[in-house]
């Protein structure tokens, strides 16, 4: 059973999500929070698999709440998905840097929300390649200047290549075609790269690819 925590200051939004999620045989709503402070406390107490976190909330916004959750070593298994009114919210890239596993717009189709919850628990990317490319193009240029990342020295040449392709928004299937390997081999390379870099998920690889300077915004075609 996938346990979800709903964090949004609008009770109507929480009620709509709860009705949809609780109707699924493999998903249950573990709790709700109306602000960021409540969300942090609820996550520590309930240990949900996924938190659907609104970016804009009172007392503590979703971005700060996400940082507190992802910085807590006891909560490494908790996945945070940011909820936003606009697909390219100005805080989305910062949210990914803070440790969020992806983001969804609030008016997303019900089937997409369910797919997203299941996907993030499975460790899959919650950002489609197209959305990832748009996101990077819009916000990566605003990120801090690339800094030398010593941990990249842990990667093999192939793993660096894979990291760069993930940073460009390619899916495992696209990476496999680019490198002329099987999708399973591509997935294995991605997984090993995540382990070596200590990345929580694929979204974190995108952030590290840019912050290390391995990939730059201007490379998007």
PDB file of C-alpha atoms in Angstrom:
ATOM      1  CA  UNK A   1       0.000   0.000   0.000  1.00  0.00           C
ATOM      2  CA  UNK A   2       1.365   3.418  -1.019  1.00  0.00           C
ATOM      3  CA  UNK A   3       0.859   5.945   1.780  1.00  0.00           C
ATOM      4  CA  UNK A   4       0.449   9.593   0.748  1.00  0.00           C
ATOM      5  CA  UNK A   5       0.496  12.797   2.799  1.00  0.00           C
ATOM      6  CA  UNK A   6      -1.421  15.791   1.394  1.00  0.00           C
ATOM      7  CA  UNK A   7       0.077  19.210   2.197  1.00  0.00           C
ATOM      8  CA  UNK A   8      -1.958  22.132   0.852  1.00  0.00           C
ATOM      9  CA  UNK A   9      -3.543  25.148   2.527  1.00  0.00           C
ATOM     10  CA  UNK A  10      -6.729  24.749   0.478  1.00  0.00           C
ATOM     11  CA  UNK A  11      -9.070  22.230   2.084  1.00  0.00           C
ATOM     12  CA  UNK A  12     -10.978  21.771  -1.172  1.00  0.00           C
ATOM     13  CA  UNK A  13      -7.801  20.730  -2.982  1.00  0.00           C
ATOM     14  CA  UNK A  14      -6.946  18.238  -0.237  1.00  0.00           C
ATOM     15  CA  UNK A  15     -10.474  16.824  -0.293  1.00  0.00           C
ATOM     16  CA  UNK A  16     -10.354  16.312  -4.054  1.00  0.00           C
ATOM     17  CA  UNK A  17      -6.999  14.558  -3.918  1.00  0.00           C
ATOM     18  CA  UNK A  18      -8.095  12.418  -0.962  1.00  0.00           C
ATOM     19  CA  UNK A  19     -11.240  11.233  -2.756  1.00  0.00           C
ATOM     20  CA  UNK A  20      -9.231  10.241  -5.809  1.00  0.00           C
ATOM     21  CA  UNK A  21      -6.351   8.562  -3.964  1.00  0.00           C
ATOM     22  CA  UNK A  22      -8.407   6.703  -1.369  1.00  0.00           C
ATOM     23  CA  UNK A  23     -10.502   5.174  -4.161  1.00  0.00           C
ATOM     24  CA  UNK A  24      -7.434   3.281  -5.398  1.00  0.00           C
ATOM     25  CA  UNK A  25      -6.782  -0.260  -4.114  1.00  0.00           C
ATOM     26  CA  UNK A  26      -3.044   0.342  -3.750  1.00  0.00           C
ATOM     27  CA  UNK A  27      -3.019   3.919  -2.373  1.00  0.00           C
ATOM     28  CA  UNK A  28      -4.190   5.474   0.877  1.00  0.00           C
ATOM     29  CA  UNK A  29      -4.012   8.989   2.307  1.00  0.00           C
ATOM     30  CA  UNK A  30      -2.013   8.742   5.527  1.00  0.00           C
ATOM     31  CA  UNK A  31      -2.706  12.317   6.634  1.00  0.00           C
ATOM     32  CA  UNK A  32      -3.132  15.969   5.719  1.00  0.00           C
ATOM     33  CA  UNK A  33      -1.380  19.252   6.499  1.00  0.00           C
ATOM     34  CA  UNK A  34      -2.567  22.825   5.942  1.00  0.00           C
ATOM     35  CA  UNK A  35       0.849  24.491   6.148  1.00  0.00           C
ATOM     36  CA  UNK A  36       4.545  23.684   5.898  1.00  0.00           C
ATOM     37  CA  UNK A  37       5.106  23.341   9.635  1.00  0.00           C
ATOM     38  CA  UNK A  38       2.297  20.801   9.900  1.00  0.00           C
ATOM     39  CA  UNK A  39       3.684  18.961   6.871  1.00  0.00           C
ATOM     40  CA  UNK A  40       7.140  18.545   8.423  1.00  0.00           C
ATOM     41  CA  UNK A  41       5.678  17.279  11.701  1.00  0.00           C
ATOM     42  CA  UNK A  42       3.279  14.921   9.925  1.00  0.00           C
ATOM     43  CA  UNK A  43       6.029  13.434   7.761  1.00  0.00           C
ATOM     44  CA  UNK A  44       8.196  12.757  10.815  1.00  0.00           C
ATOM     45  CA  UNK A  45       5.272  11.107  12.595  1.00  0.00           C
ATOM     46  CA  UNK A  46       3.582   9.210   9.769  1.00  0.00           C
ATOM     47  CA  UNK A  47       6.543   8.400   7.477  1.00  0.00           C
ATOM     48  CA  UNK A  48       4.487   8.406   4.252  1.00  0.00           C
ATOM     49  CA  UNK A  49       5.912   7.114   0.978  1.00  0.00           C
ATOM     50  CA  UNK A  50       4.967  10.266  -0.906  1.00  0.00           C
ATOM     51  CA  UNK A  51       4.196  13.860   0.077  1.00  0.00           C
ATOM     52  CA  UNK A  52       2.140  15.957  -2.323  1.00  0.00           C
ATOM     53  CA  UNK A  53       3.443  19.377  -1.263  1.00  0.00           C
ATOM     54  CA  UNK A  54       2.005  22.724  -2.333  1.00  0.00           C
ATOM     55  CA  UNK A  55       4.777  25.242  -3.042  1.00  0.00           C
ATOM     56  CA  UNK A  56       2.922  28.204  -1.549  1.00  0.00           C
ATOM     57  CA  UNK A  57       1.678  27.676   2.007  1.00  0.00           C
ATOM     58  CA  UNK A  58       1.515  29.790   5.170  1.00  0.00           C
ATOM     59  CA  UNK A  59       3.952  29.656   8.140  1.00  0.00           C
ATOM     60  CA  UNK A  60       6.473  27.614   6.159  1.00  0.00           C
ATOM     61  CA  UNK A  61       6.345  27.365   2.381  1.00  0.00           C
ATOM     62  CA  UNK A  62       6.630  24.089   0.530  1.00  0.00           C
ATOM     63  CA  UNK A  63      10.191  24.767  -0.533  1.00  0.00           C
ATOM     64  CA  UNK A  64      11.456  25.234   3.032  1.00  0.00           C
ATOM     65  CA  UNK A  65       9.384  22.290   4.240  1.00  0.00           C
ATOM     66  CA  UNK A  66      10.874  20.093   1.524  1.00  0.00           C
ATOM     67  CA  UNK A  67      14.409  21.065   2.583  1.00  0.00           C
ATOM     68  CA  UNK A  68      13.679  20.083   6.166  1.00  0.00           C
ATOM     69  CA  UNK A  69      12.296  16.736   5.094  1.00  0.00           C
ATOM     70  CA  UNK A  70      15.034  15.848   2.618  1.00  0.00           C
ATOM     71  CA  UNK A  71      17.771  16.988   5.015  1.00  0.00           C
ATOM     72  CA  UNK A  72      16.536  14.559   7.669  1.00  0.00           C
ATOM     73  CA  UNK A  73      18.476  11.305   7.315  1.00  0.00           C
ATOM     74  CA  UNK A  74      15.624   9.428   8.968  1.00  0.00           C
ATOM     75  CA  UNK A  75      13.316  10.375   6.095  1.00  0.00           C
ATOM     76  CA  UNK A  76      15.422   9.343   3.111  1.00  0.00           C
ATOM     77  CA  UNK A  77      12.705   7.026   1.806  1.00  0.00           C
ATOM     78  CA  UNK A  78      10.080   9.788   1.698  1.00  0.00           C
ATOM     79  CA  UNK A  79       9.504  11.236  -1.777  1.00  0.00           C
ATOM     80  CA  UNK A  80       8.281  14.814  -2.117  1.00  0.00           C
ATOM     81  CA  UNK A  81       6.283  15.889  -5.157  1.00  0.00           C
ATOM     82  CA  UNK A  82       5.680  19.619  -5.471  1.00  0.00           C
ATOM     83  CA  UNK A  83       2.238  20.911  -6.419  1.00  0.00           C
ATOM     84  CA  UNK A  84       2.034  24.145  -8.365  1.00  0.00           C
ATOM     85  CA  UNK A  85      -0.604  26.165 -10.160  1.00  0.00           C
ATOM     86  CA  UNK A  86       1.657  26.777 -13.156  1.00  0.00           C
ATOM     87  CA  UNK A  87       3.736  24.158 -14.949  1.00  0.00           C
ATOM     88  CA  UNK A  88       6.821  26.363 -14.980  1.00  0.00           C
ATOM     89  CA  UNK A  89       6.546  27.820 -11.509  1.00  0.00           C
ATOM     90  CA  UNK A  90       9.482  30.056 -10.612  1.00  0.00           C
ATOM     91  CA  UNK A  91      10.336  27.863  -7.631  1.00  0.00           C
ATOM     92  CA  UNK A  92      10.317  24.508  -9.393  1.00  0.00           C
ATOM     93  CA  UNK A  93      14.047  24.314 -10.114  1.00  0.00           C
ATOM     94  CA  UNK A  94      14.837  25.364  -6.548  1.00  0.00           C
ATOM     95  CA  UNK A  95      12.452  22.676  -5.343  1.00  0.00           C
ATOM     96  CA  UNK A  96      14.327  20.020  -7.280  1.00  0.00           C
ATOM     97  CA  UNK A  97      17.594  21.280  -5.844  1.00  0.00           C
ATOM     98  CA  UNK A  98      16.038  21.114  -2.379  1.00  0.00           C
ATOM     99  CA  UNK A  99      15.362  17.409  -2.897  1.00  0.00           C
ATOM    100  CA  UNK A 100      11.917  17.193  -4.459  1.00  0.00           C
ATOM    101  CA  UNK A 101      11.419  14.210  -6.734  1.00  0.00           C
ATOM    102  CA  UNK A 102       9.381  16.125  -9.265  1.00  0.00           C
ATOM    103  CA  UNK A 103       6.353  18.349  -9.638  1.00  0.00           C
ATOM    104  CA  UNK A 104       2.755  18.316 -10.802  1.00  0.00           C
ATOM    105  CA  UNK A 105       0.339  21.063 -11.727  1.00  0.00           C
ATOM    106  CA  UNK A 106      -2.777  21.066  -9.567  1.00  0.00           C
ATOM    107  CA  UNK A 107      -5.150  20.698 -12.510  1.00  0.00           C
ATOM    108  CA  UNK A 108      -3.392  17.593 -13.814  1.00  0.00           C
ATOM    109  CA  UNK A 109      -5.635  14.804 -15.064  1.00  0.00           C
ATOM    110  CA  UNK A 110      -6.579  12.233 -12.385  1.00  0.00           C
ATOM    111  CA  UNK A 111      -4.890   9.412 -14.283  1.00  0.00           C
ATOM    112  CA  UNK A 112      -1.670  11.415 -14.470  1.00  0.00           C
ATOM    113  CA  UNK A 113      -1.709  12.095 -10.734  1.00  0.00           C
ATOM    114  CA  UNK A 114      -2.130   8.400  -9.972  1.00  0.00           C
ATOM    115  CA  UNK A 115       0.592   7.462 -12.428  1.00  0.00           C
ATOM    116  CA  UNK A 116       2.898  10.037 -10.871  1.00  0.00           C
ATOM    117  CA  UNK A 117       2.391   8.756  -7.322  1.00  0.00           C
ATOM    118  CA  UNK A 118       3.094   5.190  -8.380  1.00  0.00           C
ATOM    119  CA  UNK A 119       6.052   6.200 -10.534  1.00  0.00           C
ATOM    120  CA  UNK A 120       7.844   8.188  -7.861  1.00  0.00           C
ATOM    121  CA  UNK A 121       7.505   5.330  -5.364  1.00  0.00           C
ATOM    122  CA  UNK A 122       9.011   2.998  -7.969  1.00  0.00           C
ATOM    123  CA  UNK A 123      11.964   5.359  -8.313  1.00  0.00           C
ATOM    124  CA  UNK A 124      11.106   6.424 -11.840  1.00  0.00           C
ATOM    125  CA  UNK A 125      11.402   9.965 -13.163  1.00  0.00           C
ATOM    126  CA  UNK A 126       8.401  12.126 -12.429  1.00  0.00           C
ATOM    127  CA  UNK A 127       9.453  14.668 -15.027  1.00  0.00           C
ATOM    128  CA  UNK A 128       8.712  13.684 -18.582  1.00  0.00           C
ATOM    129  CA  UNK A 129      11.581  14.384 -20.989  1.00  0.00           C
ATOM    130  CA  UNK A 130       9.630  17.196 -22.626  1.00  0.00           C
ATOM    131  CA  UNK A 131       8.793  18.860 -19.329  1.00  0.00           C
ATOM    132  CA  UNK A 132      12.356  18.376 -18.126  1.00  0.00           C
ATOM    133  CA  UNK A 133      13.734  20.138 -21.189  1.00  0.00           C
ATOM    134  CA  UNK A 134      11.363  23.073 -20.780  1.00  0.00           C
ATOM    135  CA  UNK A 135      12.098  23.273 -17.097  1.00  0.00           C
ATOM    136  CA  UNK A 136      15.851  23.296 -17.630  1.00  0.00           C
ATOM    137  CA  UNK A 137      15.661  25.791 -20.463  1.00  0.00           C
ATOM    138  CA  UNK A 138      13.616  28.146 -18.299  1.00  0.00           C
ATOM    139  CA  UNK A 139      15.419  27.895 -14.978  1.00  0.00           C
ATOM    140  CA  UNK A 140      18.870  26.342 -15.257  1.00  0.00           C
ATOM    141  CA  UNK A 141      20.369  29.634 -16.416  1.00  0.00           C
ATOM    142  CA  UNK A 142      19.232  31.153 -13.120  1.00  0.00           C
ATOM    143  CA  UNK A 143      21.059  28.585 -11.032  1.00  0.00           C
ATOM    144  CA  UNK A 144      24.339  29.289  -9.322  1.00  0.00           C
ATOM    145  CA  UNK A 145      27.552  29.161 -11.318  1.00  0.00           C
ATOM    146  CA  UNK A 146      28.761  25.598 -11.956  1.00  0.00           C
ATOM    147  CA  UNK A 147      31.261  24.472  -9.367  1.00  0.00           C
ATOM    148  CA  UNK A 148      33.799  21.698  -9.525  1.00  0.00           C
ATOM    149  CA  UNK A 149      32.223  18.589  -8.048  1.00  0.00           C
ATOM    150  CA  UNK A 150      34.784  16.133  -6.761  1.00  0.00           C
ATOM    151  CA  UNK A 151      32.256  13.324  -6.684  1.00  0.00           C
ATOM    152  CA  UNK A 152      32.181  13.291 -10.496  1.00  0.00           C
ATOM    153  CA  UNK A 153      35.637  11.726 -10.333  1.00  0.00           C
ATOM    154  CA  UNK A 154      33.911   8.614  -8.985  1.00  0.00           C
ATOM    155  CA  UNK A 155      32.102   8.133 -12.274  1.00  0.00           C
ATOM    156  CA  UNK A 156      33.357   6.146 -15.205  1.00  0.00           C
ATOM    157  CA  UNK A 157      33.492   7.825 -18.604  1.00  0.00           C
ATOM    158  CA  UNK A 158      30.272   6.068 -19.600  1.00  0.00           C
ATOM    159  CA  UNK A 159      28.540   7.138 -16.388  1.00  0.00           C
ATOM    160  CA  UNK A 160      29.495  10.762 -17.013  1.00  0.00           C
ATOM    161  CA  UNK A 161      28.037  10.428 -20.478  1.00  0.00           C
ATOM    162  CA  UNK A 162      24.843   8.995 -19.016  1.00  0.00           C
ATOM    163  CA  UNK A 163      24.655  11.793 -16.437  1.00  0.00           C
ATOM    164  CA  UNK A 164      24.929  14.386 -19.193  1.00  0.00           C
ATOM    165  CA  UNK A 165      22.128  12.725 -21.151  1.00  0.00           C
ATOM    166  CA  UNK A 166      19.898  12.579 -18.069  1.00  0.00           C
ATOM    167  CA  UNK A 167      20.643  16.276 -17.594  1.00  0.00           C
ATOM    168  CA  UNK A 168      19.440  16.961 -21.114  1.00  0.00           C
ATOM    169  CA  UNK A 169      16.120  15.340 -20.239  1.00  0.00           C
ATOM    170  CA  UNK A 170      16.508  12.023 -22.058  1.00  0.00           C
ATOM    171  CA  UNK A 171      14.569   8.992 -20.855  1.00  0.00           C
ATOM    172  CA  UNK A 172      16.246   5.608 -20.363  1.00  0.00           C
ATOM    173  CA  UNK A 173      14.948   4.494 -23.757  1.00  0.00           C
ATOM    174  CA  UNK A 174      16.377   7.592 -25.455  1.00  0.00           C
ATOM    175  CA  UNK A 175      19.704   7.130 -23.661  1.00  0.00           C
ATOM    176  CA  UNK A 176      19.779   3.508 -24.812  1.00  0.00           C
ATOM    177  CA  UNK A 177      19.265   4.542 -28.423  1.00  0.00           C
ATOM    178  CA  UNK A 178      21.888   7.296 -28.174  1.00  0.00           C
ATOM    179  CA  UNK A 179      24.501   4.927 -26.700  1.00  0.00           C
ATOM    180  CA  UNK A 180      23.393   1.895 -28.735  1.00  0.00           C
ATOM    181  CA  UNK A 181      22.763  -0.239 -25.656  1.00  0.00           C
ATOM    182  CA  UNK A 182      19.696  -1.968 -24.245  1.00  0.00           C
ATOM    183  CA  UNK A 183      17.201  -0.011 -22.099  1.00  0.00           C
ATOM    184  CA  UNK A 184      18.113  -2.278 -19.180  1.00  0.00           C
ATOM    185  CA  UNK A 185      21.791  -1.389 -19.550  1.00  0.00           C
ATOM    186  CA  UNK A 186      20.913   2.297 -19.687  1.00  0.00           C
ATOM    187  CA  UNK A 187      18.792   1.951 -16.554  1.00  0.00           C
ATOM    188  CA  UNK A 188      21.668   0.171 -14.800  1.00  0.00           C
ATOM    189  CA  UNK A 189      24.070   2.998 -15.676  1.00  0.00           C
ATOM    190  CA  UNK A 190      21.581   5.564 -14.370  1.00  0.00           C
ATOM    191  CA  UNK A 191      21.111   3.615 -11.133  1.00  0.00           C
ATOM    192  CA  UNK A 192      24.848   3.269 -10.537  1.00  0.00           C
ATOM    193  CA  UNK A 193      25.342   6.968 -11.208  1.00  0.00           C
ATOM    194  CA  UNK A 194      22.658   7.810  -8.653  1.00  0.00           C
ATOM    195  CA  UNK A 195      24.354   5.626  -6.041  1.00  0.00           C
ATOM    196  CA  UNK A 196      27.810   7.087  -6.649  1.00  0.00           C
ATOM    197  CA  UNK A 197      26.549  10.673  -6.486  1.00  0.00           C
ATOM    198  CA  UNK A 198      24.240  10.062  -3.549  1.00  0.00           C
ATOM    199  CA  UNK A 199      21.262  11.285  -5.570  1.00  0.00           C
ATOM    200  CA  UNK A 200      17.814  10.589  -4.151  1.00  0.00           C
ATOM    201  CA  UNK A 201      16.335  10.120  -7.596  1.00  0.00           C
ATOM    202  CA  UNK A 202      16.598  11.037 -11.260  1.00  0.00           C
ATOM    203  CA  UNK A 203      15.519  14.635 -10.651  1.00  0.00           C
ATOM    204  CA  UNK A 204      18.569  15.092  -8.448  1.00  0.00           C
ATOM    205  CA  UNK A 205      20.793  13.833 -11.268  1.00  0.00           C
ATOM    206  CA  UNK A 206      19.450  16.617 -13.485  1.00  0.00           C
ATOM    207  CA  UNK A 207      20.365  19.182 -10.843  1.00  0.00           C
ATOM    208  CA  UNK A 208      23.851  17.725 -10.343  1.00  0.00           C
ATOM    209  CA  UNK A 209      24.498  17.585 -14.081  1.00  0.00           C
ATOM    210  CA  UNK A 210      23.979  21.344 -14.254  1.00  0.00           C
ATOM    211  CA  UNK A 211      25.560  22.369 -10.977  1.00  0.00           C
ATOM    212  CA  UNK A 212      28.718  20.457 -11.850  1.00  0.00           C
ATOM    213  CA  UNK A 213      28.941  22.218 -15.203  1.00  0.00           C
ATOM    214  CA  UNK A 214      28.771  18.874 -17.013  1.00  0.00           C
ATOM    215  CA  UNK A 215      25.744  20.189 -18.891  1.00  0.00           C
ATOM    216  CA  UNK A 216      24.888  23.806 -19.620  1.00  0.00           C
ATOM    217  CA  UNK A 217      21.550  25.400 -20.520  1.00  0.00           C
ATOM    218  CA  UNK A 218      22.766  26.525 -23.931  1.00  0.00           C
ATOM    219  CA  UNK A 219      23.210  22.901 -24.987  1.00  0.00           C
ATOM    220  CA  UNK A 220      19.493  22.425 -25.365  1.00  0.00           C
ATOM    221  CA  UNK A 221      18.615  22.370 -29.016  1.00  0.00           C
TER     222      UNK A 221
END
